[in-house]
Amino acid sequence: CPVPSALRMPNGTRICAQLYADDSPYYNECCAGPVLVVDPNSDVPYMPHGWAARISSLVVGTRCELTVWSRAGKKGSSRRFGS
């Protein structure tokens, strides 16, 4: 997985988090497959089509916090992730 401080777009723009679809019991094989990029200050109450219940790995950038909910529309229990 990339280190939190390395989360940047090719043009240098900072990324708040990267969510990955594939996972592995081996750390060096985590953070694989399709990637969903979360920009700073994003507020997305619904996952994009095809991403619900699919994320298995994530990396949160420095100075960012990612809050996720167990149900769509910011309902259910929540959990916060930081770098």
PDB file of N, CA, C and O in Angstrom:
ATOM      1  N   CYS A   1       0.843  -1.180   0.000  1.00  0.00           N
ATOM      2  CA  CYS A   1       0.000   0.000   0.000  1.00  0.00           C
ATOM      3  C   CYS A   1       0.891   1.247   0.000  1.00  0.00           C
ATOM      4  O   CYS A   1       1.959   1.242   0.589  1.00  0.00           O
ATOM      5  N   PRO A   2       0.407   2.299  -0.612  1.00  0.00           N
ATOM      6  CA  PRO A   2       1.203   3.529  -0.570  1.00  0.00           C
ATOM      7  C   PRO A   2       1.217   4.111   0.840  1.00  0.00           C
ATOM      8  O   PRO A   2       0.292   3.890   1.610  1.00  0.00           O
ATOM      9  N   VAL A   3       2.253   4.850   1.142  1.00  0.00           N
ATOM     10  CA  VAL A   3       2.306   5.528   2.437  1.00  0.00           C
ATOM     11  C   VAL A   3       1.363   6.730   2.382  1.00  0.00           C
ATOM     12  O   VAL A   3       1.170   7.327   1.314  1.00  0.00           O
ATOM     13  N   PRO A   4       0.741   7.090   3.491  1.00  0.00           N
ATOM     14  CA  PRO A   4      -0.235   8.183   3.493  1.00  0.00           C
ATOM     15  C   PRO A   4       0.291   9.494   2.892  1.00  0.00           C
ATOM     16  O   PRO A   4      -0.425  10.193   2.196  1.00  0.00           O
ATOM     17  N   SER A   5       1.531   9.823   3.137  1.00  0.00           N
ATOM     18  CA  SER A   5       2.076  11.090   2.633  1.00  0.00           C
ATOM     19  C   SER A   5       2.299  11.072   1.121  1.00  0.00           C
ATOM     20  O   SER A   5       2.502  12.117   0.517  1.00  0.00           O
ATOM     21  N   ALA A   6       2.217   9.905   0.486  1.00  0.00           N
ATOM     22  CA  ALA A   6       2.449   9.790  -0.956  1.00  0.00           C
ATOM     23  C   ALA A   6       1.159   9.870  -1.775  1.00  0.00           C
ATOM     24  O   ALA A   6       1.209   9.747  -2.998  1.00  0.00           O
ATOM     25  N   LEU A   7       0.027  10.066  -1.133  1.00  0.00           N
ATOM     26  CA  LEU A   7      -1.246  10.106  -1.861  1.00  0.00           C
ATOM     27  C   LEU A   7      -1.391  11.422  -2.616  1.00  0.00           C
ATOM     28  O   LEU A   7      -1.770  12.446  -2.050  1.00  0.00           O
ATOM     29  N   ARG A   8      -1.061  11.384  -3.890  1.00  0.00           N
ATOM     30  CA  ARG A   8      -1.151  12.550  -4.762  1.00  0.00           C
ATOM     31  C   ARG A   8      -1.517  12.098  -6.167  1.00  0.00           C
ATOM     32  O   ARG A   8      -1.176  11.006  -6.590  1.00  0.00           O
ATOM     33  N   MET A   9      -2.206  12.988  -6.894  1.00  0.00           N
ATOM     34  CA  MET A   9      -2.508  12.747  -8.294  1.00  0.00           C
ATOM     35  C   MET A   9      -1.219  12.966  -9.099  1.00  0.00           C
ATOM     36  O   MET A   9      -0.271  13.579  -8.593  1.00  0.00           O
ATOM     37  N   PRO A  10      -1.170  12.486 -10.336  1.00  0.00           N
ATOM     38  CA  PRO A  10       0.036  12.704 -11.147  1.00  0.00           C
ATOM     39  C   PRO A  10       0.427  14.180 -11.289  1.00  0.00           C
ATOM     40  O   PRO A  10       1.607  14.497 -11.424  1.00  0.00           O
ATOM     41  N   ASN A  11      -0.542  15.090 -11.223  1.00  0.00           N
ATOM     42  CA  ASN A  11      -0.219  16.517 -11.334  1.00  0.00           C
ATOM     43  C   ASN A  11       0.202  17.136  -9.998  1.00  0.00           C
ATOM     44  O   ASN A  11       0.431  18.331  -9.914  1.00  0.00           O
ATOM     45  N   GLY A  12       0.272  16.328  -8.927  1.00  0.00           N
ATOM     46  CA  GLY A  12       0.710  16.802  -7.617  1.00  0.00           C
ATOM     47  C   GLY A  12      -0.401  17.179  -6.667  1.00  0.00           C
ATOM     48  O   GLY A  12      -0.151  17.484  -5.507  1.00  0.00           O
ATOM     49  N   THR A  13      -1.653  17.180  -7.120  1.00  0.00           N
ATOM     50  CA  THR A  13      -2.789  17.497  -6.272  1.00  0.00           C
ATOM     51  C   THR A  13      -2.928  16.453  -5.172  1.00  0.00           C
ATOM     52  O   THR A  13      -2.816  15.257  -5.428  1.00  0.00           O
ATOM     53  N   ARG A  14      -3.183  16.913  -3.962  1.00  0.00           N
ATOM     54  CA  ARG A  14      -3.304  16.011  -2.812  1.00  0.00           C
ATOM     55  C   ARG A  14      -4.585  15.191  -2.894  1.00  0.00           C
ATOM     56  O   ARG A  14      -5.628  15.655  -3.329  1.00  0.00           O
ATOM     57  N   ILE A  15      -4.500  13.939  -2.458  1.00  0.00           N
ATOM     58  CA  ILE A  15      -5.636  13.019  -2.364  1.00  0.00           C
ATOM     59  C   ILE A  15      -5.868  12.760  -0.883  1.00  0.00           C
ATOM     60  O   ILE A  15      -4.923  12.566  -0.119  1.00  0.00           O
ATOM     61  N   CYS A  16      -7.124  12.712  -0.460  1.00  0.00           N
ATOM     62  CA  CYS A  16      -7.419  12.453   0.946  1.00  0.00           C
ATOM     63  C   CYS A  16      -7.379  10.955   1.266  1.00  0.00           C
ATOM     64  O   CYS A  16      -6.902  10.564   2.316  1.00  0.00           O
ATOM     65  N   ALA A  17      -7.894  10.125   0.351  1.00  0.00           N
ATOM     66  CA  ALA A  17      -7.887   8.681   0.596  1.00  0.00           C
ATOM     67  C   ALA A  17      -7.985   7.925  -0.722  1.00  0.00           C
ATOM     68  O   ALA A  17      -8.474   8.455  -1.720  1.00  0.00           O
ATOM     69  N   GLN A  18      -7.529   6.701  -0.696  1.00  0.00           N
ATOM     70  CA  GLN A  18      -7.693   5.772  -1.812  1.00  0.00           C
ATOM     71  C   GLN A  18      -8.319   4.503  -1.257  1.00  0.00           C
ATOM     72  O   GLN A  18      -7.840   3.934  -0.272  1.00  0.00           O
ATOM     73  N   LEU A  19      -9.403   4.072  -1.878  1.00  0.00           N
ATOM     74  CA  LEU A  19     -10.115   2.867  -1.472  1.00  0.00           C
ATOM     75  C   LEU A  19      -9.898   1.816  -2.546  1.00  0.00           C
ATOM     76  O   LEU A  19     -10.024   2.108  -3.733  1.00  0.00           O
ATOM     77  N   TYR A  20      -9.604   0.600  -2.132  1.00  0.00           N
ATOM     78  CA  TYR A  20      -9.250  -0.478  -3.066  1.00  0.00           C
ATOM     79  C   TYR A  20     -10.270  -1.608  -3.012  1.00  0.00           C
ATOM     80  O   TYR A  20     -10.796  -1.932  -1.954  1.00  0.00           O
ATOM     81  N   ALA A  21     -10.489  -2.245  -4.158  1.00  0.00           N
ATOM     82  CA  ALA A  21     -11.466  -3.329  -4.255  1.00  0.00           C
ATOM     83  C   ALA A  21     -10.880  -4.685  -3.883  1.00  0.00           C
ATOM     84  O   ALA A  21     -11.595  -5.552  -3.398  1.00  0.00           O
ATOM     85  N   ASP A  22      -9.607  -4.906  -4.114  1.00  0.00           N
ATOM     86  CA  ASP A  22      -9.004  -6.220  -3.870  1.00  0.00           C
ATOM     87  C   ASP A  22      -8.175  -6.217  -2.593  1.00  0.00           C
ATOM     88  O   ASP A  22      -7.569  -5.226  -2.227  1.00  0.00           O
ATOM     89  N   ASP A  23      -8.138  -7.366  -1.956  1.00  0.00           N
ATOM     90  CA  ASP A  23      -7.427  -7.521  -0.696  1.00  0.00           C
ATOM     91  C   ASP A  23      -6.714  -8.863  -0.710  1.00  0.00           C
ATOM     92  O   ASP A  23      -6.965  -9.711  -1.558  1.00  0.00           O
ATOM     93  N   SER A  24      -5.839  -9.046   0.235  1.00  0.00           N
ATOM     94  CA  SER A  24      -5.106 -10.292   0.366  1.00  0.00           C
ATOM     95  C   SER A  24      -4.713 -10.463   1.827  1.00  0.00           C
ATOM     96  O   SER A  24      -4.533  -9.478   2.538  1.00  0.00           O
ATOM     97  N   PRO A  25      -4.549 -11.687   2.286  1.00  0.00           N
ATOM     98  CA  PRO A  25      -4.059 -11.884   3.655  1.00  0.00           C
ATOM     99  C   PRO A  25      -2.584 -11.488   3.783  1.00  0.00           C
ATOM    100  O   PRO A  25      -2.070 -11.359   4.879  1.00  0.00           O
ATOM    101  N   TYR A  26      -1.909 -11.275   2.649  1.00  0.00           N
ATOM    102  CA  TYR A  26      -0.502 -10.878   2.653  1.00  0.00           C
ATOM    103  C   TYR A  26      -0.415  -9.373   2.442  1.00  0.00           C
ATOM    104  O   TYR A  26      -0.900  -8.846   1.441  1.00  0.00           O
ATOM    105  N   TYR A  27       0.220  -8.672   3.376  1.00  0.00           N
ATOM    106  CA  TYR A  27       0.243  -7.211   3.335  1.00  0.00           C
ATOM    107  C   TYR A  27       0.770  -6.663   2.014  1.00  0.00           C
ATOM    108  O   TYR A  27       0.227  -5.707   1.477  1.00  0.00           O
ATOM    109  N   ASN A  28       1.809  -7.263   1.464  1.00  0.00           N
ATOM    110  CA  ASN A  28       2.397  -6.736   0.231  1.00  0.00           C
ATOM    111  C   ASN A  28       1.506  -6.941  -0.990  1.00  0.00           C
ATOM    112  O   ASN A  28       1.811  -6.440  -2.069  1.00  0.00           O
ATOM    113  N   GLU A  29       0.380  -7.651  -0.847  1.00  0.00           N
ATOM    114  CA  GLU A  29      -0.551  -7.853  -1.952  1.00  0.00           C
ATOM    115  C   GLU A  29      -1.884  -7.123  -1.716  1.00  0.00           C
ATOM    116  O   GLU A  29      -2.811  -7.282  -2.498  1.00  0.00           O
ATOM    117  N   CYS A  30      -1.965  -6.349  -0.640  1.00  0.00           N
ATOM    118  CA  CYS A  30      -3.163  -5.543  -0.385  1.00  0.00           C
ATOM    119  C   CYS A  30      -3.151  -4.317  -1.282  1.00  0.00           C
ATOM    120  O   CYS A  30      -2.186  -4.053  -1.976  1.00  0.00           O
ATOM    121  N   CYS A  31      -4.203  -3.560  -1.223  1.00  0.00           N
ATOM    122  CA  CYS A  31      -4.314  -2.321  -1.998  1.00  0.00           C
ATOM    123  C   CYS A  31      -4.131  -2.600  -3.483  1.00  0.00           C
ATOM    124  O   CYS A  31      -3.291  -2.014  -4.153  1.00  0.00           O
ATOM    125  N   ALA A  32      -4.949  -3.477  -3.996  1.00  0.00           N
ATOM    126  CA  ALA A  32      -4.869  -3.858  -5.405  1.00  0.00           C
ATOM    127  C   ALA A  32      -6.245  -3.737  -6.046  1.00  0.00           C
ATOM    128  O   ALA A  32      -7.245  -3.507  -5.381  1.00  0.00           O
ATOM    129  N   GLY A  33      -6.276  -3.907  -7.337  1.00  0.00           N
ATOM    130  CA  GLY A  33      -7.518  -3.861  -8.084  1.00  0.00           C
ATOM    131  C   GLY A  33      -7.968  -2.437  -8.344  1.00  0.00           C
ATOM    132  O   GLY A  33      -7.198  -1.491  -8.218  1.00  0.00           O
ATOM    133  N   PRO A  34      -9.242  -2.270  -8.700  1.00  0.00           N
ATOM    134  CA  PRO A  34      -9.772  -0.924  -8.957  1.00  0.00           C
ATOM    135  C   PRO A  34      -9.614  -0.016  -7.745  1.00  0.00           C
ATOM    136  O   PRO A  34      -9.668  -0.463  -6.601  1.00  0.00           O
ATOM    137  N   VAL A  35      -9.403   1.283  -8.011  1.00  0.00           N
ATOM    138  CA  VAL A  35      -9.167   2.272  -6.956  1.00  0.00           C
ATOM    139  C   VAL A  35     -10.223   3.365  -7.033  1.00  0.00           C
ATOM    140  O   VAL A  35     -10.543   3.852  -8.111  1.00  0.00           O
ATOM    141  N   LEU A  36     -10.764   3.729  -5.881  1.00  0.00           N
ATOM    142  CA  LEU A  36     -11.690   4.855  -5.772  1.00  0.00           C
ATOM    143  C   LEU A  36     -10.956   5.961  -5.023  1.00  0.00           C
ATOM    144  O   LEU A  36     -10.520   5.764  -3.890  1.00  0.00           O
ATOM    145  N   VAL A  37     -10.778   7.099  -5.673  1.00  0.00           N
ATOM    146  CA  VAL A  37     -10.044   8.227  -5.088  1.00  0.00           C
ATOM    147  C   VAL A  37     -11.024   9.146  -4.370  1.00  0.00           C
ATOM    148  O   VAL A  37     -12.082   9.480  -4.905  1.00  0.00           O
ATOM    149  N   VAL A  38     -10.657   9.563  -3.153  1.00  0.00           N
ATOM    150  CA  VAL A  38     -11.463  10.490  -2.360  1.00  0.00           C
ATOM    151  C   VAL A  38     -10.691  11.803  -2.270  1.00  0.00           C
ATOM    152  O   VAL A  38      -9.600  11.853  -1.707  1.00  0.00           O
ATOM    153  N   ASP A  39     -11.271  12.865  -2.829  1.00  0.00           N
ATOM    154  CA  ASP A  39     -10.639  14.181  -2.792  1.00  0.00           C
ATOM    155  C   ASP A  39     -10.838  14.825  -1.434  1.00  0.00           C
ATOM    156  O   ASP A  39     -11.811  14.531  -0.731  1.00  0.00           O
ATOM    157  N   PRO A  40      -9.943  15.761  -1.049  1.00  0.00           N
ATOM    158  CA  PRO A  40     -10.123  16.481   0.209  1.00  0.00           C
ATOM    159  C   PRO A  40     -11.467  17.224   0.227  1.00  0.00           C
ATOM    160  O   PRO A  40     -11.944  17.704  -0.805  1.00  0.00           O
ATOM    161  N   ASN A  41     -12.084  17.287   1.375  1.00  0.00           N
ATOM    162  CA  ASN A  41     -13.358  17.976   1.610  1.00  0.00           C
ATOM    163  C   ASN A  41     -14.526  17.374   0.838  1.00  0.00           C
ATOM    164  O   ASN A  41     -15.535  18.045   0.617  1.00  0.00           O
ATOM    165  N   SER A  42     -14.415  16.112   0.421  1.00  0.00           N
ATOM    166  CA  SER A  42     -15.519  15.441  -0.267  1.00  0.00           C
ATOM    167  C   SER A  42     -16.612  15.092   0.732  1.00  0.00           C
ATOM    168  O   SER A  42     -16.342  14.775   1.878  1.00  0.00           O
ATOM    169  N   ASP A  43     -17.843  15.127   0.270  1.00  0.00           N
ATOM    170  CA  ASP A  43     -18.984  14.709   1.068  1.00  0.00           C
ATOM    171  C   ASP A  43     -19.859  13.859   0.143  1.00  0.00           C
ATOM    172  O   ASP A  43     -20.597  14.396  -0.673  1.00  0.00           O
ATOM    173  N   VAL A  44     -19.726  12.554   0.267  1.00  0.00           N
ATOM    174  CA  VAL A  44     -20.408  11.628  -0.635  1.00  0.00           C
ATOM    175  C   VAL A  44     -21.295  10.702   0.192  1.00  0.00           C
ATOM    176  O   VAL A  44     -20.813   9.727   0.759  1.00  0.00           O
ATOM    177  N   PRO A  45     -22.598  11.000   0.287  1.00  0.00           N
ATOM    178  CA  PRO A  45     -23.478  10.177   1.110  1.00  0.00           C
ATOM    179  C   PRO A  45     -23.812   8.817   0.497  1.00  0.00           C
ATOM    180  O   PRO A  45     -24.299   7.935   1.183  1.00  0.00           O
ATOM    181  N   TYR A  46     -23.541   8.639  -0.799  1.00  0.00           N
ATOM    182  CA  TYR A  46     -23.809   7.362  -1.469  1.00  0.00           C
ATOM    183  C   TYR A  46     -22.579   6.938  -2.250  1.00  0.00           C
ATOM    184  O   TYR A  46     -21.957   7.766  -2.921  1.00  0.00           O
ATOM    185  N   MET A  47     -22.254   5.653  -2.184  1.00  0.00           N
ATOM    186  CA  MET A  47     -21.105   5.135  -2.920  1.00  0.00           C
ATOM    187  C   MET A  47     -21.410   5.143  -4.416  1.00  0.00           C
ATOM    188  O   MET A  47     -22.544   4.906  -4.818  1.00  0.00           O
ATOM    189  N   PRO A  48     -20.398   5.374  -5.247  1.00  0.00           N
ATOM    190  CA  PRO A  48     -20.617   5.286  -6.690  1.00  0.00           C
ATOM    191  C   PRO A  48     -21.071   3.880  -7.079  1.00  0.00           C
ATOM    192  O   PRO A  48     -20.786   2.899  -6.379  1.00  0.00           O
ATOM    193  N   HIS A  49     -21.766   3.795  -8.189  1.00  0.00           N
ATOM    194  CA  HIS A  49     -22.283   2.507  -8.683  1.00  0.00           C
ATOM    195  C   HIS A  49     -21.163   1.461  -8.736  1.00  0.00           C
ATOM    196  O   HIS A  49     -20.091   1.717  -9.249  1.00  0.00           O
ATOM    197  N   GLY A  50     -21.441   0.299  -8.185  1.00  0.00           N
ATOM    198  CA  GLY A  50     -20.493  -0.802  -8.217  1.00  0.00           C
ATOM    199  C   GLY A  50     -19.515  -0.855  -7.056  1.00  0.00           C
ATOM    200  O   GLY A  50     -18.728  -1.789  -6.948  1.00  0.00           O
ATOM    201  N   TRP A  51     -19.545   0.133  -6.148  1.00  0.00           N
ATOM    202  CA  TRP A  51     -18.593   0.165  -5.040  1.00  0.00           C
ATOM    203  C   TRP A  51     -19.204  -0.220  -3.692  1.00  0.00           C
ATOM    204  O   TRP A  51     -18.477  -0.471  -2.735  1.00  0.00           O
ATOM    205  N   ALA A  52     -20.490  -0.292  -3.571  1.00  0.00           N
ATOM    206  CA  ALA A  52     -21.112  -0.635  -2.294  1.00  0.00           C
ATOM    207  C   ALA A  52     -20.682  -2.031  -1.859  1.00  0.00           C
ATOM    208  O   ALA A  52     -20.705  -2.972  -2.645  1.00  0.00           O
ATOM    209  N   ALA A  53     -20.239  -2.160  -0.631  1.00  0.00           N
ATOM    210  CA  ALA A  53     -19.798  -3.434  -0.035  1.00  0.00           C
ATOM    211  C   ALA A  53     -18.665  -4.078  -0.811  1.00  0.00           C
ATOM    212  O   ALA A  53     -18.505  -5.294  -0.806  1.00  0.00           O
ATOM    213  N   ARG A  54     -17.840  -3.285  -1.483  1.00  0.00           N
ATOM    214  CA  ARG A  54     -16.752  -3.835  -2.285  1.00  0.00           C
ATOM    215  C   ARG A  54     -15.368  -3.465  -1.750  1.00  0.00           C
ATOM    216  O   ARG A  54     -14.388  -4.132  -2.051  1.00  0.00           O
ATOM    217  N   ILE A  55     -15.254  -2.440  -0.977  1.00  0.00           N
ATOM    218  CA  ILE A  55     -13.947  -1.950  -0.535  1.00  0.00           C
ATOM    219  C   ILE A  55     -13.354  -2.887   0.504  1.00  0.00           C
ATOM    220  O   ILE A  55     -14.011  -3.272   1.461  1.00  0.00           O
ATOM    221  N   SER A  56     -12.094  -3.245   0.280  1.00  0.00           N
ATOM    222  CA  SER A  56     -11.443  -4.171   1.194  1.00  0.00           C
ATOM    223  C   SER A  56     -10.185  -3.590   1.822  1.00  0.00           C
ATOM    224  O   SER A  56      -9.718  -4.092   2.834  1.00  0.00           O
ATOM    225  N   SER A  57      -9.607  -2.572   1.211  1.00  0.00           N
ATOM    226  CA  SER A  57      -8.408  -1.926   1.739  1.00  0.00           C
ATOM    227  C   SER A  57      -8.548  -0.429   1.533  1.00  0.00           C
ATOM    228  O   SER A  57      -9.220   0.016   0.602  1.00  0.00           O
ATOM    229  N   LEU A  58      -7.898   0.336   2.391  1.00  0.00           N
ATOM    230  CA  LEU A  58      -7.909   1.785   2.215  1.00  0.00           C
ATOM    231  C   LEU A  58      -6.661   2.397   2.807  1.00  0.00           C
ATOM    232  O   LEU A  58      -6.038   1.829   3.702  1.00  0.00           O
ATOM    233  N   VAL A  59      -6.305   3.557   2.257  1.00  0.00           N
ATOM    234  CA  VAL A  59      -5.198   4.350   2.783  1.00  0.00           C
ATOM    235  C   VAL A  59      -5.719   5.775   2.882  1.00  0.00           C
ATOM    236  O   VAL A  59      -6.270   6.312   1.928  1.00  0.00           O
ATOM    237  N   VAL A  60      -5.555   6.387   4.063  1.00  0.00           N
ATOM    238  CA  VAL A  60      -5.985   7.764   4.292  1.00  0.00           C
ATOM    239  C   VAL A  60      -4.738   8.635   4.357  1.00  0.00           C
ATOM    240  O   VAL A  60      -3.787   8.317   5.064  1.00  0.00           O
ATOM    241  N   GLY A  61      -4.759   9.727   3.609  1.00  0.00           N
ATOM    242  CA  GLY A  61      -3.617  10.636   3.551  1.00  0.00           C
ATOM    243  C   GLY A  61      -3.410  11.391   4.847  1.00  0.00           C
ATOM    244  O   GLY A  61      -4.288  11.462   5.701  1.00  0.00           O
ATOM    245  N   THR A  62      -2.226  11.981   4.950  1.00  0.00           N
ATOM    246  CA  THR A  62      -1.914  12.785   6.130  1.00  0.00           C
ATOM    247  C   THR A  62      -2.829  14.004   6.171  1.00  0.00           C
ATOM    248  O   THR A  62      -3.255  14.521   5.146  1.00  0.00           O
ATOM    249  N   ARG A  63      -3.175  14.438   7.363  1.00  0.00           N
ATOM    250  CA  ARG A  63      -4.071  15.564   7.623  1.00  0.00           C
ATOM    251  C   ARG A  63      -5.462  15.354   7.040  1.00  0.00           C
ATOM    252  O   ARG A  63      -6.155  16.315   6.709  1.00  0.00           O
ATOM    253  N   CYS A  64      -5.869  14.100   6.879  1.00  0.00           N
ATOM    254  CA  CYS A  64      -7.212  13.785   6.399  1.00  0.00           C
ATOM    255  C   CYS A  64      -7.873  12.805   7.350  1.00  0.00           C
ATOM    256  O   CYS A  64      -7.200  12.078   8.072  1.00  0.00           O
ATOM    257  N   GLU A  65      -9.183  12.799   7.314  1.00  0.00           N
ATOM    258  CA  GLU A  65      -9.968  11.835   8.075  1.00  0.00           C
ATOM    259  C   GLU A  65     -11.095  11.352   7.169  1.00  0.00           C
ATOM    260  O   GLU A  65     -11.725  12.148   6.481  1.00  0.00           O
ATOM    261  N   LEU A  66     -11.301  10.045   7.152  1.00  0.00           N
ATOM    262  CA  LEU A  66     -12.347   9.441   6.333  1.00  0.00           C
ATOM    263  C   LEU A  66     -13.377   8.823   7.274  1.00  0.00           C
ATOM    264  O   LEU A  66     -13.031   8.012   8.131  1.00  0.00           O
ATOM    265  N   THR A  67     -14.631   9.223   7.114  1.00  0.00           N
ATOM    266  CA  THR A  67     -15.719   8.646   7.901  1.00  0.00           C
ATOM    267  C   THR A  67     -16.586   7.826   6.965  1.00  0.00           C
ATOM    268  O   THR A  67     -16.982   8.313   5.905  1.00  0.00           O
ATOM    269  N   VAL A  68     -16.868   6.589   7.349  1.00  0.00           N
ATOM    270  CA  VAL A  68     -17.720   5.701   6.550  1.00  0.00           C
ATOM    271  C   VAL A  68     -18.902   5.253   7.406  1.00  0.00           C
ATOM    272  O   VAL A  68     -18.813   5.222   8.625  1.00  0.00           O
ATOM    273  N   TRP A  69     -20.007   4.937   6.733  1.00  0.00           N
ATOM    274  CA  TRP A  69     -21.217   4.482   7.411  1.00  0.00           C
ATOM    275  C   TRP A  69     -21.587   3.093   6.928  1.00  0.00           C
ATOM    276  O   TRP A  69     -21.256   2.704   5.805  1.00  0.00           O
ATOM    277  N   SER A  70     -22.303   2.362   7.751  1.00  0.00           N
ATOM    278  CA  SER A  70     -22.691   0.995   7.406  1.00  0.00           C
ATOM    279  C   SER A  70     -23.877   0.952   6.446  1.00  0.00           C
ATOM    280  O   SER A  70     -24.132  -0.069   5.816  1.00  0.00           O
ATOM    281  N   ARG A  71     -24.603   2.071   6.323  1.00  0.00           N
ATOM    282  CA  ARG A  71     -25.766   2.126   5.434  1.00  0.00           C
ATOM    283  C   ARG A  71     -25.691   3.374   4.566  1.00  0.00           C
ATOM    284  O   ARG A  71     -25.069   4.367   4.942  1.00  0.00           O
ATOM    285  N   ALA A  72     -26.345   3.316   3.426  1.00  0.00           N
ATOM    286  CA  ALA A  72     -26.352   4.438   2.490  1.00  0.00           C
ATOM    287  C   ALA A  72     -26.985   5.672   3.120  1.00  0.00           C
ATOM    288  O   ALA A  72     -27.779   5.572   4.064  1.00  0.00           O
ATOM    289  N   GLY A  73     -26.641   6.838   2.595  1.00  0.00           N
ATOM    290  CA  GLY A  73     -27.230   8.084   3.072  1.00  0.00           C
ATOM    291  C   GLY A  73     -26.735   8.515   4.435  1.00  0.00           C
ATOM    292  O   GLY A  73     -27.447   9.208   5.158  1.00  0.00           O
ATOM    293  N   LYS A  74     -25.534   8.081   4.817  1.00  0.00           N
ATOM    294  CA  LYS A  74     -24.940   8.411   6.117  1.00  0.00           C
ATOM    295  C   LYS A  74     -25.798   7.922   7.266  1.00  0.00           C
ATOM    296  O   LYS A  74     -26.023   8.611   8.251  1.00  0.00           O
ATOM    297  N   LYS A  75     -26.298   6.719   7.137  1.00  0.00           N
ATOM    298  CA  LYS A  75     -27.111   6.108   8.181  1.00  0.00           C
ATOM    299  C   LYS A  75     -26.410   4.875   8.724  1.00  0.00           C
ATOM    300  O   LYS A  75     -25.506   4.350   8.124  1.00  0.00           O
ATOM    301  N   GLY A  76     -26.872   4.414   9.859  1.00  0.00           N
ATOM    302  CA  GLY A  76     -26.267   3.247  10.490  1.00  0.00           C
ATOM    303  C   GLY A  76     -25.074   3.653  11.336  1.00  0.00           C
ATOM    304  O   GLY A  76     -24.882   4.820  11.669  1.00  0.00           O
ATOM    305  N   SER A  77     -24.256   2.688  11.673  1.00  0.00           N
ATOM    306  CA  SER A  77     -23.076   2.987  12.491  1.00  0.00           C
ATOM    307  C   SER A  77     -21.976   3.565  11.604  1.00  0.00           C
ATOM    308  O   SER A  77     -21.912   3.301  10.414  1.00  0.00           O
ATOM    309  N   SER A  78     -21.124   4.387  12.211  1.00  0.00           N
ATOM    310  CA  SER A  78     -20.036   5.011  11.469  1.00  0.00           C
ATOM    311  C   SER A  78     -18.688   4.653  12.081  1.00  0.00           C
ATOM    312  O   SER A  78     -18.614   4.213  13.227  1.00  0.00           O
ATOM    313  N   ARG A  79     -17.657   4.841  11.278  1.00  0.00           N
ATOM    314  CA  ARG A  79     -16.295   4.603  11.730  1.00  0.00           C
ATOM    315  C   ARG A  79     -15.398   5.609  11.041  1.00  0.00           C
ATOM    316  O   ARG A  79     -15.580   5.906   9.862  1.00  0.00           O
ATOM    317  N   ARG A  80     -14.442   6.137  11.789  1.00  0.00           N
ATOM    318  CA  ARG A  80     -13.501   7.128  11.250  1.00  0.00           C
ATOM    319  C   ARG A  80     -12.124   6.499  11.091  1.00  0.00           C
ATOM    320  O   ARG A  80     -11.676   5.743  11.939  1.00  0.00           O
ATOM    321  N   PHE A  81     -11.484   6.879   9.993  1.00  0.00           N
ATOM    322  CA  PHE A  81     -10.134   6.413   9.707  1.00  0.00           C
ATOM    323  C   PHE A  81      -9.227   7.618   9.489  1.00  0.00           C
ATOM    324  O   PHE A  81      -9.630   8.602   8.883  1.00  0.00           O
ATOM    325  N   GLY A  82      -8.026   7.531   9.980  1.00  0.00           N
ATOM    326  CA  GLY A  82      -7.010   8.551   9.756  1.00  0.00           C
ATOM    327  C   GLY A  82      -5.744   7.895   9.236  1.00  0.00           C
ATOM    328  O   GLY A  82      -5.680   6.665   9.086  1.00  0.00           O
ATOM    329  N   SER A  83      -4.752   8.697   8.947  1.00  0.00           N
ATOM    330  CA  SER A  83      -3.520   8.124   8.419  1.00  0.00           C
ATOM    331  C   SER A  83      -2.787   7.388   9.519  1.00  0.00           C
ATOM    332  O   SER A  83      -2.066   6.486   9.302  1.00  0.00           O
TER     333      SER A  83
END
